[in-house]
Amino acid sequence: MTNNIVSPVNKDWIVFLDGEYLNFSNATFLANTQALNYGTGIFEGIRAYWDQDNNQLNLFRVHEHYERLIQSAKTLKIELPYTSQELTDITKNIIIKNGFKQDIYIRPLALKKSLMPGEKFGVKLSGVNSTLCINALPMGAYAKKAEFKCLISKWRRVSNAAIPSSAKITGTYVNSALAHEDAKENGFDDAIMLNEQGMCAEASTSNIFIVKDNCVITPSLSAGILNGITRQSVFDICKFRNIPCIESEIQQKDLYEADACFLTGTGLEISIVSQIDNVLYIQKEDSIANVIAKDYQEIIRGRIDQFSHWLNPVY
């Protein structure tokens, strides 16, 4: 996997922190920040795509991302005094101030910051003030490999009964890091995690789909997974293409017996899996997985009118 995030030409680009637009070098957190100590933060990953034909940069499904951030904030009792539209406007301001005219990745990050006066030291959600930072950087294709190999991880997906999977909580991602690192050390590109019941949940930072007998299948939310924005987009693309798409339990053997497999996420977009463990998938140019992946690329570039409402222009 190639992480194609690069720093802007201007080494001290503009970010948003606590109501101010600051140079990146001035946007700092103290060592006693609660979220750095206890993982009590939330985040989103948002993409914006450059439309060369129309000289425009389009945010992709930005309101869905910010609505989820707002819901995640409620889960951790993080004060987030902005609406989805206000957060979108702030994001556009950051982009304009930096003059970005290429594909970019936006990272909103809301954290538990410091204990309020009189609060006793400890792990807590109440009595802790909050901070919001939004950063944006140029980002091309995240996964550029023709072959994308996955390993069934020895690490299980954190149970929804332990940490709610509906929220993108920073501390949860140590689970993802352990699984991903194990996969890389064994020569694979990513990990697929099972849940506590031994059913397929998701990859380290993305949702998973399989194709079997011309039907697209993905685990339901009850498997303890994040309801990814790209995951939701696949449902709509399948409906657009009249491709059957269902939510169902997926066993490990179903992964091995599938006709195809692909991962979805803001960073990965839609990435076709070539191998799981020692099982190779036959790659076909006209396969359902490839049709969906190609449609997605056309949609993010504004070339399919039925999905133009997913794009929010910056300039």
Coordinates of C-alpha atoms in Angstrom, one line a residue:
M1 CA 0.0 0.0 0.0
T2 CA 1.3 3.5 -0.9
N3 CA 0.3 6.3 1.4
N4 CA 0.4 9.2 -1.0
I5 CA -0.1 12.1 1.4
V6 CA 2.4 14.9 0.8
S7 CA 3.1 18.1 2.5
P8 CA 2.1 21.3 0.7
V9 CA 4.8 23.4 -1.1
N10 CA 4.3 25.9 1.7
K11 CA 5.8 24.1 4.7
D12 CA 3.8 26.1 7.1
W13 CA 0.3 25.7 5.8
I14 CA -2.9 26.9 7.4
V15 CA -5.0 24.8 9.8
F16 CA -8.0 25.5 12.0
L17 CA -7.6 25.1 15.8
D18 CA -10.1 26.3 18.4
G19 CA -11.8 28.9 16.3
E20 CA -8.6 30.3 14.7
Y21 CA -6.8 29.8 11.4
L22 CA -3.2 29.2 12.3
N23 CA 0.1 28.2 10.7
F24 CA 0.6 24.5 11.1
S25 CA 3.7 25.0 13.3
N26 CA 1.6 27.0 15.8
A27 CA -1.2 24.4 16.1
T28 CA 0.1 22.4 19.0
F29 CA -1.2 20.3 21.9
L30 CA 0.2 20.1 25.4
A31 CA 1.6 16.9 26.8
N32 CA -1.2 16.6 29.3
T33 CA -3.9 16.7 26.7
Q34 CA -6.5 14.1 27.9
A35 CA -6.9 12.5 24.4
L36 CA -3.2 11.9 24.0
N37 CA -3.2 10.1 27.4
Y38 CA -6.4 8.1 27.1
G39 CA -7.5 8.0 23.5
T40 CA -10.6 10.2 24.1
G41 CA -10.7 11.8 20.7
I42 CA -12.8 11.5 17.6
F43 CA -12.0 12.1 13.9
E44 CA -13.1 11.9 10.3
G45 CA -11.3 11.5 7.0
I46 CA -12.8 13.5 4.1
R47 CA -11.6 13.6 0.5
A48 CA -11.8 16.4 -2.0
Y49 CA -11.2 15.8 -5.7
W50 CA -9.9 18.2 -8.3
D51 CA -12.1 18.5 -11.4
Q52 CA -9.6 19.6 -14.1
D53 CA -12.4 20.1 -16.7
N54 CA -14.2 22.6 -14.6
N55 CA -11.3 24.0 -12.6
Q56 CA -13.1 23.1 -9.4
L57 CA -12.3 21.2 -6.2
N58 CA -15.2 19.1 -4.9
L59 CA -15.6 17.9 -1.3
F60 CA -17.0 14.3 -1.4
R61 CA -20.1 13.6 0.9
V62 CA -18.8 16.2 3.3
H63 CA -22.0 16.7 5.2
E64 CA -22.4 12.9 5.9
H65 CA -18.9 13.0 7.3
Y66 CA -19.5 16.0 9.5
E67 CA -22.9 14.6 10.7
R68 CA -21.1 11.5 11.8
L69 CA -18.4 13.6 13.6
I70 CA -21.2 15.4 15.5
Q71 CA -22.7 12.1 16.5
S72 CA -19.3 10.8 17.6
A73 CA -18.8 13.9 19.7
K74 CA -22.0 13.1 21.6
T75 CA -20.7 9.6 22.3
L76 CA -17.6 11.0 24.1
K77 CA -19.3 14.1 25.5
I78 CA -17.0 16.3 23.4
E79 CA -18.3 19.9 23.0
L80 CA -18.6 20.6 19.3
P81 CA -20.3 24.0 18.9
Y82 CA -20.7 23.8 15.1
T83 CA -23.3 22.5 12.7
S84 CA -22.4 20.4 9.7
Q85 CA -22.7 23.4 7.4
E86 CA -20.4 25.5 9.6
L87 CA -17.8 22.8 9.7
T88 CA -18.1 22.5 5.9
D89 CA -17.6 26.3 5.6
I90 CA -14.5 26.2 7.9
T91 CA -13.1 23.4 5.7
K92 CA -13.6 25.4 2.6
N93 CA -11.9 28.4 4.2
I94 CA -8.9 26.2 5.0
I95 CA -8.7 25.0 1.4
I96 CA -9.0 28.5 0.0
K97 CA -6.4 29.9 2.4
N98 CA -3.9 27.2 1.3
G99 CA -4.8 27.5 -2.4
F100 CA -5.2 23.8 -2.9
K101 CA -6.1 22.8 -6.5
Q102 CA -5.4 19.1 -6.4
D103 CA -6.9 16.0 -4.7
I104 CA -6.7 16.5 -0.9
Y105 CA -7.4 14.7 2.3
I106 CA -9.1 16.6 5.3
R107 CA -8.7 15.4 8.9
P108 CA -11.1 16.9 11.4
L109 CA -10.0 15.9 14.9
A110 CA -11.9 16.7 18.1
L111 CA -10.3 15.9 21.4
K112 CA -10.8 15.9 25.1
K113 CA -8.3 18.6 26.1
S114 CA -7.8 19.3 29.8
L115 CA -9.5 19.0 33.1
M116 CA -11.7 21.9 34.1
P117 CA -10.9 23.8 37.4
G118 CA -11.6 21.7 40.4
E119 CA -11.7 18.3 38.6
K120 CA -9.7 15.5 40.0
F121 CA -7.0 13.7 37.9
G122 CA -8.2 10.6 36.1
V123 CA -9.8 9.0 33.1
K124 CA -13.2 10.7 32.5
L125 CA -15.4 12.3 29.9
S126 CA -17.3 14.8 32.1
G127 CA -15.4 17.8 33.5
V128 CA -13.0 17.9 30.6
N129 CA -13.0 20.7 28.0
S130 CA -12.6 20.0 24.3
T131 CA -10.6 21.2 21.3
L132 CA -11.2 21.0 17.5
C133 CA -8.5 20.9 14.8
I134 CA -9.1 20.6 11.1
N135 CA -6.1 19.9 8.8
A136 CA -5.9 19.4 5.1
L137 CA -3.1 18.0 2.9
P138 CA -2.6 17.0 -0.8
M139 CA -3.4 13.3 -1.3
G140 CA -3.3 11.1 -4.4
A141 CA -4.3 7.5 -4.7
Y142 CA -3.8 5.8 -1.3
A143 CA -3.5 2.2 -2.7
K144 CA -1.9 2.0 -6.1
K145 CA -0.9 -1.7 -6.1
A146 CA -2.2 -4.0 -8.8
E147 CA -2.2 -6.8 -6.3
F148 CA -3.7 -6.1 -2.9
K149 CA -3.2 -9.0 -0.5
C150 CA -5.1 -9.4 2.8
L151 CA -4.5 -11.7 5.9
I152 CA -7.1 -13.0 8.2
S153 CA -5.9 -11.4 11.4
K154 CA -5.2 -13.1 14.7
W155 CA -6.5 -9.9 16.3
R156 CA -10.3 -9.7 16.8
R157 CA -12.3 -6.6 16.1
V158 CA -13.1 -4.7 19.3
S159 CA -16.6 -5.6 20.4
N160 CA -19.4 -3.0 19.9
A161 CA -20.3 -3.8 23.5
A162 CA -16.8 -2.5 24.5
I163 CA -16.5 0.6 22.3
P164 CA -19.3 1.7 20.0
S165 CA -18.4 1.0 16.4
S166 CA -20.6 3.8 15.2
A167 CA -18.1 6.4 16.3
K168 CA -14.6 7.0 15.0
I169 CA -12.8 7.1 18.3
T170 CA -9.1 7.6 18.2
G171 CA -8.3 5.1 20.9
T172 CA -10.1 2.3 19.1
Y173 CA -7.6 2.4 16.3
V174 CA -4.8 0.7 18.3
N175 CA -6.9 -2.4 17.4
S176 CA -6.5 -1.5 13.7
A177 CA -2.8 -0.7 14.1
L178 CA -2.1 -4.1 15.7
A179 CA -3.9 -6.0 13.0
H180 CA -2.3 -4.0 10.1
E181 CA 1.2 -4.3 11.5
D182 CA 0.8 -8.1 11.8
A183 CA -0.4 -8.3 8.2
K184 CA 2.6 -6.2 7.0
E185 CA 5.1 -8.2 8.9
N186 CA 3.7 -11.4 7.2
G187 CA 4.0 -9.9 3.7
F188 CA 0.4 -8.7 3.2
D189 CA -1.0 -5.3 2.5
D190 CA -3.9 -5.3 5.1
A191 CA -5.7 -7.3 7.7
I192 CA -9.2 -8.6 7.8
M193 CA -10.5 -8.9 11.3
L194 CA -13.2 -11.2 12.6
N195 CA -15.4 -10.3 15.5
E196 CA -15.7 -12.1 18.8
Q197 CA -18.2 -14.5 17.2
G198 CA -15.7 -15.5 14.6
M199 CA -17.6 -13.7 11.8
C200 CA -16.0 -11.3 9.3
A201 CA -16.1 -7.7 10.5
E202 CA -13.9 -5.4 8.5
A203 CA -10.4 -4.6 7.4
S204 CA -8.0 -2.5 9.6
T205 CA -9.5 0.8 8.4
S206 CA -12.0 -0.1 5.8
N207 CA -15.2 -2.0 5.2
I208 CA -15.3 -5.3 3.3
F209 CA -17.5 -6.7 0.6
I210 CA -17.5 -10.0 -1.3
V211 CA -19.2 -11.0 -4.5
K212 CA -20.8 -14.4 -4.8
D213 CA -23.0 -15.6 -7.6
N214 CA -23.4 -12.0 -8.9
C215 CA -24.6 -10.8 -5.5
V216 CA -22.6 -8.2 -3.5
I217 CA -22.5 -9.1 0.2
T218 CA -21.2 -7.1 3.2
P219 CA -21.4 -7.7 7.0
S220 CA -24.3 -5.9 8.7
L221 CA -23.7 -3.3 11.4
S222 CA -24.5 -5.9 14.0
A223 CA -21.1 -7.4 13.2
G224 CA -19.6 -4.5 15.1
I225 CA -18.4 -2.4 12.2
L226 CA -18.3 1.3 11.2
N227 CA -21.0 2.3 8.8
G228 CA -18.6 3.8 6.4
I229 CA -19.5 6.6 4.0
T230 CA -17.9 4.7 1.1
R231 CA -19.8 1.6 2.2
Q232 CA -23.0 3.5 2.0
S233 CA -22.0 4.7 -1.5
V234 CA -21.6 1.2 -2.7
F235 CA -25.2 0.4 -1.8
D236 CA -26.3 3.3 -3.9
I237 CA -24.0 2.3 -6.8
C238 CA -25.4 -1.2 -6.7
K239 CA -29.0 0.2 -6.8
F240 CA -28.0 2.4 -9.7
R241 CA -26.6 -0.6 -11.6
N242 CA -29.4 -3.0 -10.5
I243 CA -26.8 -5.2 -8.8
P244 CA -28.1 -7.3 -5.9
C245 CA -26.5 -6.1 -2.6
I246 CA -27.3 -7.5 0.8
E247 CA -26.0 -7.4 4.4
S248 CA -25.3 -10.8 5.9
E249 CA -23.0 -12.7 8.2
I250 CA -19.8 -13.7 6.4
Q251 CA -17.9 -16.6 7.7
Q252 CA -14.2 -17.1 7.1
K253 CA -14.9 -19.8 4.6
D254 CA -17.2 -17.4 2.7
L255 CA -14.2 -15.2 2.1
Y256 CA -12.2 -18.1 0.6
E257 CA -15.1 -19.2 -1.6
A258 CA -16.1 -15.8 -2.9
D259 CA -15.8 -14.8 -6.5
A260 CA -14.3 -11.5 -5.6
C261 CA -13.6 -9.2 -2.7
F262 CA -13.1 -5.5 -2.3
L263 CA -12.5 -3.0 0.5
T264 CA -14.0 0.4 0.8
G265 CA -13.0 3.6 2.7
T266 CA -12.3 7.2 2.3
G267 CA -8.6 6.6 2.0
L268 CA -8.7 3.3 0.1
E269 CA -11.7 4.4 -2.0
I270 CA -12.7 1.1 -3.5
S271 CA -9.7 -1.4 -3.7
I272 CA -10.0 -4.8 -5.3
V273 CA -8.5 -7.6 -3.1
S274 CA -6.4 -10.0 -5.1
Q275 CA -5.7 -12.5 -2.3
I276 CA -6.8 -13.5 1.2
D277 CA -4.4 -15.7 3.0
N278 CA -3.4 -18.3 0.4
V279 CA -6.5 -18.0 -1.7
L280 CA -6.2 -16.0 -5.0
Y281 CA -9.1 -14.3 -6.7
I282 CA -9.4 -14.5 -10.5
Q283 CA -9.3 -10.9 -11.7
K284 CA -11.8 -10.1 -14.5
E285 CA -12.0 -6.7 -16.2
D286 CA -15.8 -6.8 -16.4
S287 CA -16.4 -8.2 -12.9
I288 CA -19.0 -6.7 -10.7
A289 CA -16.3 -5.5 -8.3
N290 CA -14.5 -3.7 -11.1
V291 CA -17.7 -2.1 -12.4
I292 CA -18.5 -0.7 -8.9
A293 CA -14.9 0.5 -8.5
K294 CA -14.9 2.3 -11.9
D295 CA -18.3 3.8 -11.2
Y296 CA -16.9 5.2 -8.0
Q297 CA -14.0 6.8 -9.7
E298 CA -16.4 8.4 -12.3
I299 CA -18.6 9.7 -9.5
I300 CA -15.9 11.4 -7.5
R301 CA -14.8 13.2 -10.7
G302 CA -18.3 14.4 -11.3
R303 CA -18.9 12.4 -14.4
I304 CA -22.2 10.6 -13.4
D305 CA -25.0 13.2 -13.0
Q306 CA -27.1 11.0 -10.8
F307 CA -24.6 11.4 -8.0
S308 CA -23.6 15.0 -8.5
H309 CA -25.3 15.8 -5.1
W310 CA -22.5 14.0 -3.4
L311 CA -20.1 16.7 -4.5
N312 CA -19.8 20.1 -2.8
P313 CA -17.7 22.7 -4.7
V314 CA -15.1 24.7 -2.9
Y315 CA -14.4 27.5 -5.3

